[in-house]
Every structure is written in structure tokens, then in C-alpha cells.
Coordinates of C-alpha atoms in Angstrom, one line a residue:
X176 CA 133.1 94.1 91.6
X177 CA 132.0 91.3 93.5
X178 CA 132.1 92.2 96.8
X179 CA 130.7 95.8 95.7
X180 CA 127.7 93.8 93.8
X181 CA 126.9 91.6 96.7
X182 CA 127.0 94.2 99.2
X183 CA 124.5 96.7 97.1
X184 CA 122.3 93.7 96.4
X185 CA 122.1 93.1 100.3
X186 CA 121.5 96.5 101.1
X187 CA 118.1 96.5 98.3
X188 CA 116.9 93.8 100.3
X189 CA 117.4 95.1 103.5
X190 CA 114.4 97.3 102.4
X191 CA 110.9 96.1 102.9
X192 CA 109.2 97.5 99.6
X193 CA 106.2 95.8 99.3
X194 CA 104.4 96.5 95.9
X195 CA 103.9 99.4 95.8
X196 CA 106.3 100.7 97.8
X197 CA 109.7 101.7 96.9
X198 CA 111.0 102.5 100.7
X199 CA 114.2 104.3 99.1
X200 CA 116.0 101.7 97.2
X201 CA 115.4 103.5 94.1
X202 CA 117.4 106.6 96.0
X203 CA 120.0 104.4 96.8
X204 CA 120.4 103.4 93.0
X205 CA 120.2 107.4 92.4
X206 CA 123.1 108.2 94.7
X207 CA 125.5 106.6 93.3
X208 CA 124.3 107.1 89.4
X209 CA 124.6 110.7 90.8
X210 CA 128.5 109.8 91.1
X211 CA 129.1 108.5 87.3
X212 CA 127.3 111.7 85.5
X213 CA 123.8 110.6 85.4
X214 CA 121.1 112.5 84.9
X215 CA 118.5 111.4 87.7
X216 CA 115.0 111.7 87.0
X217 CA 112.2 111.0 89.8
X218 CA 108.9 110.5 88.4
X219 CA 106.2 109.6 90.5
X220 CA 102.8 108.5 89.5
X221 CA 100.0 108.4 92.2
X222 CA 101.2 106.1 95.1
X223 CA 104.2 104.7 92.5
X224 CA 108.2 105.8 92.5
X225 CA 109.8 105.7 89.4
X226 CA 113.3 106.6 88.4
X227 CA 114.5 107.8 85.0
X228 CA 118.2 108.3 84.5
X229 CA 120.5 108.8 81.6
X230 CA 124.3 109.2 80.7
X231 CA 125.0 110.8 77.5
X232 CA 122.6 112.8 74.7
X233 CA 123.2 110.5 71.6
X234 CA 122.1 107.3 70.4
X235 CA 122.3 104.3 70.8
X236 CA 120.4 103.8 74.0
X237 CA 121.0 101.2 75.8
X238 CA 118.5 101.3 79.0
X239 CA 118.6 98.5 81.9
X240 CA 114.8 98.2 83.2
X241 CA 113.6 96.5 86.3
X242 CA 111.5 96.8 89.2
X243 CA 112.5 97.8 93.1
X244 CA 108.9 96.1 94.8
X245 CA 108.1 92.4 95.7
X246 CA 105.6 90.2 96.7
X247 CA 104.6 90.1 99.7
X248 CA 106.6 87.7 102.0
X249 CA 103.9 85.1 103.0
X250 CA 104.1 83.3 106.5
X251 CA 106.9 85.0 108.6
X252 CA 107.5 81.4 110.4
X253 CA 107.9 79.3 107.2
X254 CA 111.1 81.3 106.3
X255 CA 114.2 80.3 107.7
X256 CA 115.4 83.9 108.3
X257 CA 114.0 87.5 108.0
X258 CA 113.0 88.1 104.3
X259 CA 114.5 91.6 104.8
X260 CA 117.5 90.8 106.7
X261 CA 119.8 89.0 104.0
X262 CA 121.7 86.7 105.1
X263 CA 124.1 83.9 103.7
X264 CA 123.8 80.4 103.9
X265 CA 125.3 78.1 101.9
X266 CA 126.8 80.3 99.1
X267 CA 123.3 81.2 99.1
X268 CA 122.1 84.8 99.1
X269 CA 118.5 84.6 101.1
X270 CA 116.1 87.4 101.0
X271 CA 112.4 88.2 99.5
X272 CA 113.4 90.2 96.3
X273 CA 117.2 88.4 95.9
X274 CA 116.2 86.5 92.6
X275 CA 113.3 88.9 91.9
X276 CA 115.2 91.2 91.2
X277 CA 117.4 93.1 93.8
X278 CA 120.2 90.9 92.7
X279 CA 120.1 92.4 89.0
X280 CA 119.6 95.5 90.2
X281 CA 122.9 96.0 92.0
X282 CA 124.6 93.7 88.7
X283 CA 123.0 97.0 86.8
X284 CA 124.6 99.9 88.8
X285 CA 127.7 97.7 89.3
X286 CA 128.4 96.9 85.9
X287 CA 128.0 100.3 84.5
X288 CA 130.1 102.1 87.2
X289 CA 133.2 99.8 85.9
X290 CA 132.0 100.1 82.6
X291 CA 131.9 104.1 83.0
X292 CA 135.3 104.0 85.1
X293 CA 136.9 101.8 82.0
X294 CA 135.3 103.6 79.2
X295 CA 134.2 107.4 80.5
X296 CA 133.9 108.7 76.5
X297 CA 132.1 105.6 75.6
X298 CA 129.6 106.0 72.4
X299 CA 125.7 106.8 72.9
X300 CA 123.8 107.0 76.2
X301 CA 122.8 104.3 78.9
X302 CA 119.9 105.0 80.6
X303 CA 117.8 103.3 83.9
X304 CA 114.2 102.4 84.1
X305 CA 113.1 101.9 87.1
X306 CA 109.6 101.0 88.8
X307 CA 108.0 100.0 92.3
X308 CA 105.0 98.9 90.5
X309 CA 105.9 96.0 88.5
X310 CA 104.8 93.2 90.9
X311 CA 101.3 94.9 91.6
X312 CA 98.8 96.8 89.1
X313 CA 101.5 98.3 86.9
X314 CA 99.3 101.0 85.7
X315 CA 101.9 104.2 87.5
X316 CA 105.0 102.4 86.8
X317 CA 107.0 101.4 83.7
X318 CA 103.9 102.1 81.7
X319 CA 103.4 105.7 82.9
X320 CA 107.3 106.4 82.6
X321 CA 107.2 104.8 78.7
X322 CA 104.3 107.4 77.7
X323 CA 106.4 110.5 79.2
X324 CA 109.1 109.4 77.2
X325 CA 107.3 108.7 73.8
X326 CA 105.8 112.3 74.6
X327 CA 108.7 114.2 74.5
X328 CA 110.8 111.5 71.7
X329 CA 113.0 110.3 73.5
X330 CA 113.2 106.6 72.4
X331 CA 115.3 104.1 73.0
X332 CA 117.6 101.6 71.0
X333 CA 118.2 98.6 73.1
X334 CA 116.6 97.7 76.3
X335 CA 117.7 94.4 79.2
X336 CA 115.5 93.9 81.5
X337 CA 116.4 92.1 84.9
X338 CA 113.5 89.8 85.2
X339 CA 115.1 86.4 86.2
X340 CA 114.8 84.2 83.5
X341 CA 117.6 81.2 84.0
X342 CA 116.2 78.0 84.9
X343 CA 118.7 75.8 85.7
X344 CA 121.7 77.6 85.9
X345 CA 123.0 81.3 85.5
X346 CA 123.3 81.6 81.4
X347 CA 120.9 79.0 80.0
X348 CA 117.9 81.3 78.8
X349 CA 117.2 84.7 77.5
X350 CA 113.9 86.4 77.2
X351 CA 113.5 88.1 73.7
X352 CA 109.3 88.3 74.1
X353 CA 106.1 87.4 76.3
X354 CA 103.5 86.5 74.7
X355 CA 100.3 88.6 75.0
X356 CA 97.3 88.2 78.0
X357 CA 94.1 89.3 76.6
X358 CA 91.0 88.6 79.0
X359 CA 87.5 88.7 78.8
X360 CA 84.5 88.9 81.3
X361 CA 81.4 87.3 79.7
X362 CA 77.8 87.2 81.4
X363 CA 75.2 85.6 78.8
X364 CA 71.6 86.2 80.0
X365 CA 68.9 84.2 80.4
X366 CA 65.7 83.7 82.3
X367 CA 65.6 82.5 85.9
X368 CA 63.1 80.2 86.9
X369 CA 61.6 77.1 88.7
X370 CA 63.5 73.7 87.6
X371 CA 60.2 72.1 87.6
X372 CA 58.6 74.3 85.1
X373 CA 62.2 74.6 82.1
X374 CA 59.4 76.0 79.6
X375 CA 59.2 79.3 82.0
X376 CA 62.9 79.9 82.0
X377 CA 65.5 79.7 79.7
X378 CA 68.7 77.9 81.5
X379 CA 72.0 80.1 80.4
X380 CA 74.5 77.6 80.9
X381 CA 72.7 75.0 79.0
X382 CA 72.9 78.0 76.3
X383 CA 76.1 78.7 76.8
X384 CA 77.6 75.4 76.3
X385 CA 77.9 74.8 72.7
X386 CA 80.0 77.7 72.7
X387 CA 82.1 76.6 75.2
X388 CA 82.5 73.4 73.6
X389 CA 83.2 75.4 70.4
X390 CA 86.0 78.3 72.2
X391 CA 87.7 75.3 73.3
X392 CA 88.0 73.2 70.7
X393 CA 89.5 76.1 68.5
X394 CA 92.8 76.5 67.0
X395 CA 93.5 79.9 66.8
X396 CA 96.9 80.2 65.5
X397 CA 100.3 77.7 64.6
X398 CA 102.4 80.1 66.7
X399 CA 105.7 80.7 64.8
X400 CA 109.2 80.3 65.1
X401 CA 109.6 81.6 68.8
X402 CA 106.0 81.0 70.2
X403 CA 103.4 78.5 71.0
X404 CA 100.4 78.4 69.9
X405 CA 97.8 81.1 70.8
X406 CA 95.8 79.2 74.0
X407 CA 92.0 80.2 74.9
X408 CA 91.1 79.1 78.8
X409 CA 88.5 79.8 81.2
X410 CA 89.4 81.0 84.8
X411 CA 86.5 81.5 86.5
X412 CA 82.6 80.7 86.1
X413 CA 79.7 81.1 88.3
X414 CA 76.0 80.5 87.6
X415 CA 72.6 79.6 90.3
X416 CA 71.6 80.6 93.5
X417 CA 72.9 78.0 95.1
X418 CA 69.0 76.7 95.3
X419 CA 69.2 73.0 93.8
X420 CA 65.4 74.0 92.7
X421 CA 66.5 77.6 90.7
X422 CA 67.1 77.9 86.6
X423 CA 69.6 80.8 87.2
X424 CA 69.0 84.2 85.3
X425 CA 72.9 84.7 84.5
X426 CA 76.1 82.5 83.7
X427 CA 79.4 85.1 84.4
X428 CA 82.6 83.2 82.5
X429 CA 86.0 84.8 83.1
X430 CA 88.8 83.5 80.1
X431 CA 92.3 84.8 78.9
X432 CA 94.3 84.1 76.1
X433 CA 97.8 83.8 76.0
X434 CA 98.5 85.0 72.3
X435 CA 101.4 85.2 70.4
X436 CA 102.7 87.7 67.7
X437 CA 100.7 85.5 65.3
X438 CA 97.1 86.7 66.3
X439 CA 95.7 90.3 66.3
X440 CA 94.2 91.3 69.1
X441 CA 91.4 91.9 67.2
X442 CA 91.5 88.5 65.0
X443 CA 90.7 87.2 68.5
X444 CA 88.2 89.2 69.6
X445 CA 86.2 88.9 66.1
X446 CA 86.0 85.1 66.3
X447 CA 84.9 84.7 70.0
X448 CA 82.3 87.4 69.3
X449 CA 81.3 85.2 65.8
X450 CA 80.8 82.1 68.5
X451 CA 78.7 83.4 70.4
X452 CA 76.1 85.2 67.8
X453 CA 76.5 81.7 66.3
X454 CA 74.9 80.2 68.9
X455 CA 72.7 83.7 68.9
X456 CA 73.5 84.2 72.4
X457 CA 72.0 87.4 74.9
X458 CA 75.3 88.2 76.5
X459 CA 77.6 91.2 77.3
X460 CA 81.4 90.8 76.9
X461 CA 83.7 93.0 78.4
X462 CA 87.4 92.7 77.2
X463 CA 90.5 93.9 79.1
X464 CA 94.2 93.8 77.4
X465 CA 96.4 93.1 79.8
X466 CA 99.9 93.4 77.4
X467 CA 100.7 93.0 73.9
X468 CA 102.7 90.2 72.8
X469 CA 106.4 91.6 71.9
X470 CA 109.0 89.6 70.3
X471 CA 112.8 90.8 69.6
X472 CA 114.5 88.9 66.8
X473 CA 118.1 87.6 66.6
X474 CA 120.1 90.8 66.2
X475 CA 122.8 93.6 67.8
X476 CA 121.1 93.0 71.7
X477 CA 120.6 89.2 71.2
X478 CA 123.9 89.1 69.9
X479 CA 125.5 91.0 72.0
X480 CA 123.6 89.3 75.1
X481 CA 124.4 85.8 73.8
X482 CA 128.1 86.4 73.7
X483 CA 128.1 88.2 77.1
X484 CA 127.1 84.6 78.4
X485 CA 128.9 82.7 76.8
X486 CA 132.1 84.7 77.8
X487 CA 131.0 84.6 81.2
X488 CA 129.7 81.4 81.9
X489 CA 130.8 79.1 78.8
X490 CA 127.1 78.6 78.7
X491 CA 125.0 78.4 75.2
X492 CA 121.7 80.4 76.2
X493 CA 118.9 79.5 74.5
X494 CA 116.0 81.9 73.6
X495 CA 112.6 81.6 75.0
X496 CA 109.0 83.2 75.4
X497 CA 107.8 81.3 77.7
X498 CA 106.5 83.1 81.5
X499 CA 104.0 85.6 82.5
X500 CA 104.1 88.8 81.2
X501 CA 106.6 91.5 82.2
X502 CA 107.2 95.1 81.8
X503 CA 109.1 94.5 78.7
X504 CA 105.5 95.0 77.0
X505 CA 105.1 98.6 77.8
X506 CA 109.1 99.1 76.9
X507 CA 108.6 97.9 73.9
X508 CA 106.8 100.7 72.5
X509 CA 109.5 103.1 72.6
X510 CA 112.2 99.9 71.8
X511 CA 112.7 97.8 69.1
X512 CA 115.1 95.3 70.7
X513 CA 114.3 94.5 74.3
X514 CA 115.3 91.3 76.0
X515 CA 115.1 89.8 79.5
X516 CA 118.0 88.4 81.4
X517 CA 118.7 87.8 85.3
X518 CA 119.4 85.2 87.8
X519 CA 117.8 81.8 88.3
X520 CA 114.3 81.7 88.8
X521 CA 113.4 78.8 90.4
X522 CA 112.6 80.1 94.2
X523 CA 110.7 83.6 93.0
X524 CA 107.8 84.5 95.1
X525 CA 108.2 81.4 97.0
X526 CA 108.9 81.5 101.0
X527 CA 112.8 81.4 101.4
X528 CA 113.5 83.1 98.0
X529 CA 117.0 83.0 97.2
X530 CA 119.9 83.3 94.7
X531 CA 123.6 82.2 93.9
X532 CA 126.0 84.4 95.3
X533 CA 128.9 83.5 92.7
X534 CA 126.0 84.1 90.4
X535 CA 125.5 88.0 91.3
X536 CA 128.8 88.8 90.5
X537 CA 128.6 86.8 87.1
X538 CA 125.5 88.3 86.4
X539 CA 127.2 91.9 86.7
X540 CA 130.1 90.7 84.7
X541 CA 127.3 89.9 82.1
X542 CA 125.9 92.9 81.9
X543 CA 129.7 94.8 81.8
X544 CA 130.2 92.6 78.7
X545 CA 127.0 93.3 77.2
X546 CA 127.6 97.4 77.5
X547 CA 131.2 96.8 76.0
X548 CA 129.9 95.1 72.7
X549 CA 127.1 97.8 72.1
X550 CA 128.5 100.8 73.1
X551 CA 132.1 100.3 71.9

């Protein structure tokens, strides 16, 4: 299994696919699905590929999600090698997309191919999600392939996702849920004028202020058990002319919370908006949900995940929240438990991304272990 992991894992990033561009790896993944009695499932969303496939009718489902695109590779002279020609240096696998997330990729197919060859009558279904649009927009990936499935009821019971989530060694952390990015585009108005006559104009950022002061000073949740604290920050904010002699007319604030599973959506929207009439501000306020926080508590996947690991590495993984968000959001809408495991993550998006080549066969050995103690 490790040479047959390491070779499919090369042969992903062999292929330049750009977000949003898929450039075939996801046929490659199909092809040999194809082999072990999958269903394959190609469902494509404007410029997006997506592939759906599933073994078996019955439940539990236990779907392996990830993504087929990456970032962009940067400057071409700062890498040490071709980002798409992999190559090994130093037990190290190099290539853009080899921690994010070819590597888990080829761990997915691997694992269940020895998994399938071991256990062919194996209980319930497993199942593939997979999306080119996970490092760009993701509005025709995961969360386009999600809402065909609620449709027609297919849901599922368990879900891994491949996002790399170790931090300093293969085993030490699992994802069970991201917290939530809610953002908001603020313009409060006032009246533009000379700076020598104030009494003609009515300065919006000197309006704005004490309800700056006030959004920052807030504490808008504890957090719980498995997340921070909810966080309120601005991004971005741009008032004037650029004349030292101009009052400006508008003050434009961009902010975004990172919220956990112990604030409403609409809890946090309610008290911003009870700032600002406060302080009975002229403004417009223009909110965009970016992902809902999701959480997955200790149970069956965690479990199961957990002693994967340790049976693998002899490593205690700990559970986190911490990152970005990740398509786990949208997946968890039509899945209770979803967690997030992969490889290191310490050189993703970076120039001269890389992972640990004894670490992509462990990582398929993970996720054989994890299939045997849900599906047996």
C-alpha cells in the first residue's frame, strides 16, 4: 500500500489544477473507484468538477470528502523544483497540493481498495465527495453537490475530510468543527464638507467611533467546551478623499466574526445592529455568511478516528477547532458526525509545499483502520 499510495499521490500532483480547475485528477480517482464497484457520479456546476461516488445502498455512510484544486504556485524561481513535477528530497514528498491535499486523496482511494479487497461484503456504503472548488469561491463545489444530495435524501452517517490538520507530527490533531465566518460591509453616512467650516458637515468617522469603541470592547460569547470565544474584527476601512482639507461624506468598515456554536447568527447580528442605532447612526449594513460553525462531539467517528491513530502512530490526537473554515460546513448539513484529518500542515500554500513520505502511507493505513471499526 505504500508504494501504491505514493505513486497515486505523485501522479495528483503531476496535474496542474489551479482552483478551479480539476485537469482530470478527479477521473483518475474515478478509474480506479470504477474497479472496486463504485458507483461514479460526475456533477459539474458551472466552471466546477465534482465527483460523487458510492459503494453499497445501506446505511451507515461513511463518505471521505476533499478537494482536487490548489492555490496557485506563487514565484516559479523561489521553489526548489517544479510545483507539478513531484519529486523526492529528503524523505520529503515536494509538490504544490502534496500536504493540501493530493496526499490524502490517494490515502482515500488506497485505503478503501485494501479495505474493499479484505472485506468485499462489508456492512453499509462508503461514498466519495469530491470538489475542484474548495481553495477558491466554493459556491459550485461541495456546497452545490451537498444540496443535490439533501434533494433527493440521500444523507450521510459519518463523514473524514482530508484537510491537513497535524501540526507537528502525523496523529497529533483532529478536526471535529470550524468555527463560523460571518462578515459584514458597513458604510455609515454623513455629510462631506470643508474642515474649516465642521458646523456644515457632519464627519462619519468621528460618528462612527463610539461604536467602534463599543464593537470592540464586547464580549459576545464564553465559547464552550471545544471553542474560543466568539471574536468581532475589522478588516478593512476607508474614509476621505485623500484631500487633508475634506470632511468625507462616507466611512466604509469591513469586519468578520469568527463565532462559535455558542452565538446565533442572528444573536450577532441583533447586537451590532443595537450598536449602531445606539449611537443613532445613518448607515447601511450589508451581511454575508460565509459558513456556519459545525461541531462533532466525541462519539462512533471520533472514536473510531482516535483509535485509528493511535494504532497507527502510538500518537494521542487531540481534538481542535482551531483554522479557517473548510468544506466540512456545507457537509455537515446532510452529516451529523464529520471530522477532519490529513497530513501535517505546516508548509500549505507556502512556496516549496511538501509532506512526509513515511507519512502518506501511514496516513492511508489510518484511514484503512478507520473504515474497519465503522463498517465492521
Amino acid at each position: 500500500m505504500t508504494h501504491e499510495t505514493l505513486n497515486l499521490a505523485k501522479q495528483l500532483i503531476a496535474r496542474p489544477s489551479i482552483t478551479p480547475q480539476d485537469n482530470n485528477c478527479q477521473e483518475i480517482l474515478a478509474q480506479r473507484l470504477k474497479k472496486i464497484d463504485f458507483q461514479i457520479e460526475n456533477m459539474r456546476f458551472g466552471e466546477v468538477d465534482n465527483l460523487w461516488a458510492r459503494r453499497g445502498k445501506s446505511s451507515p455512510v461513511l463518505c471521505f470528502a476533499g478537494h482536487t484544486d490548489v492555490v496557485p504556485t506563487g514565484p516559479l524561481e523561489h521553489w526548489h523544483s517544479d510545483p507539478f513535477d513531484p519529486v523526492i528530497t529528503n524523505n520529503k514528498l515536494y509538490g504544490r497540493g502534496a500536504a493540501d491535499m493530493k496526499s490524502s486523496l490517494a490515502a482515500f482511494v488506497t485505503a478503501i481498495e485494501q479495505f474493499v479487497a479484505e472485506h468485499p461484503k462489508h456492512h453499509g456504503s462508503i461514498a466519495l465527495l469530491i470538489t475542484s472548488d474548495e481553495e477558491g469561491p466554493a459556491v459550485d463545489g461541495t456546497v452545490k453537490v451537498v444540496e443535490t444530495l439533501k434533494a433527493r435524501g440521500e444523507l450521510l452517517d459519518y463523514c473524514i475530510v482530508g484537510e491537513p490538520t497535524c501540526t507537528d507530527q502525523l496523529g497529533d490533531t483532529i478536526k471535529n468543527g470550524r468555527r463560523g465566518s460571518l462578515s459584514g460591509n458597513l458604510t455609515i453616512k454623513g455629510v462631506q464638507g470643508h474642515i474649516a467650516y465642521p458646523h456644515l458637515a457632519k464627519n462619519p468617522i468621528h460618528l462612527a467611533a463610539p461604536a467602534i469603541a463599543d464593537l470592540a470592547q464586547i464580549k459576545w460569547d464564553e465559547g464552550n467546551e471545544y471553542f474560543p470565544p466568539t471574536s468581532w474584527h475589522i478588516s478593512n476601512i476607508n474614509g476621505g478623499t485623500g484631500a487633508t482639507n475634506v470632511i468625507p461624506g462616507t466611512l466604509n468598515i469591513h469586519f468578520n466574526f469568527r463565532f462559535s456554536t455558542a452565538s446565533t447568527i442572528e444573536s450577532l447580528q441583533s447586537q451590532v445592529h443595537q450598536i449602531l442605532d445606539k449611537y443613532a447612526l445613518d448607515y447601511e449594513l450589508i451581511w454575508e455568511l460565509s459558513g456556519k460553525p459545525f461541531l462533532t462531539p466525541k462519539a462512533e467517528l471520533a472514536d473510531a478516528m482516535r483509535e485509528a491513530i493511535i494504532q497507527t502512530t502510538k500518537i494521542e490526537p487531540q481534538l481542535s477547532t482551531s483554522g479557517g473554515t473548510s468544506d466540512g460546513r456545507f457537509i455537515a448539513d446532510i452529516c451529523k458526525q464529520v471530522v477532519e484529518f490529513g497530513p501535517c500542515n505546516a508548509t500549505i500554500h507556502k512556496l516549496n509545499e511538501c509532506v512526509e513520505v513515511n507519512d502518506i502511507s501511514r496516513l492511508s493505513e489510518i484511514y484503512k483502520h478507520s473504515l474497519e471499526k465503522l463498517l465492521l
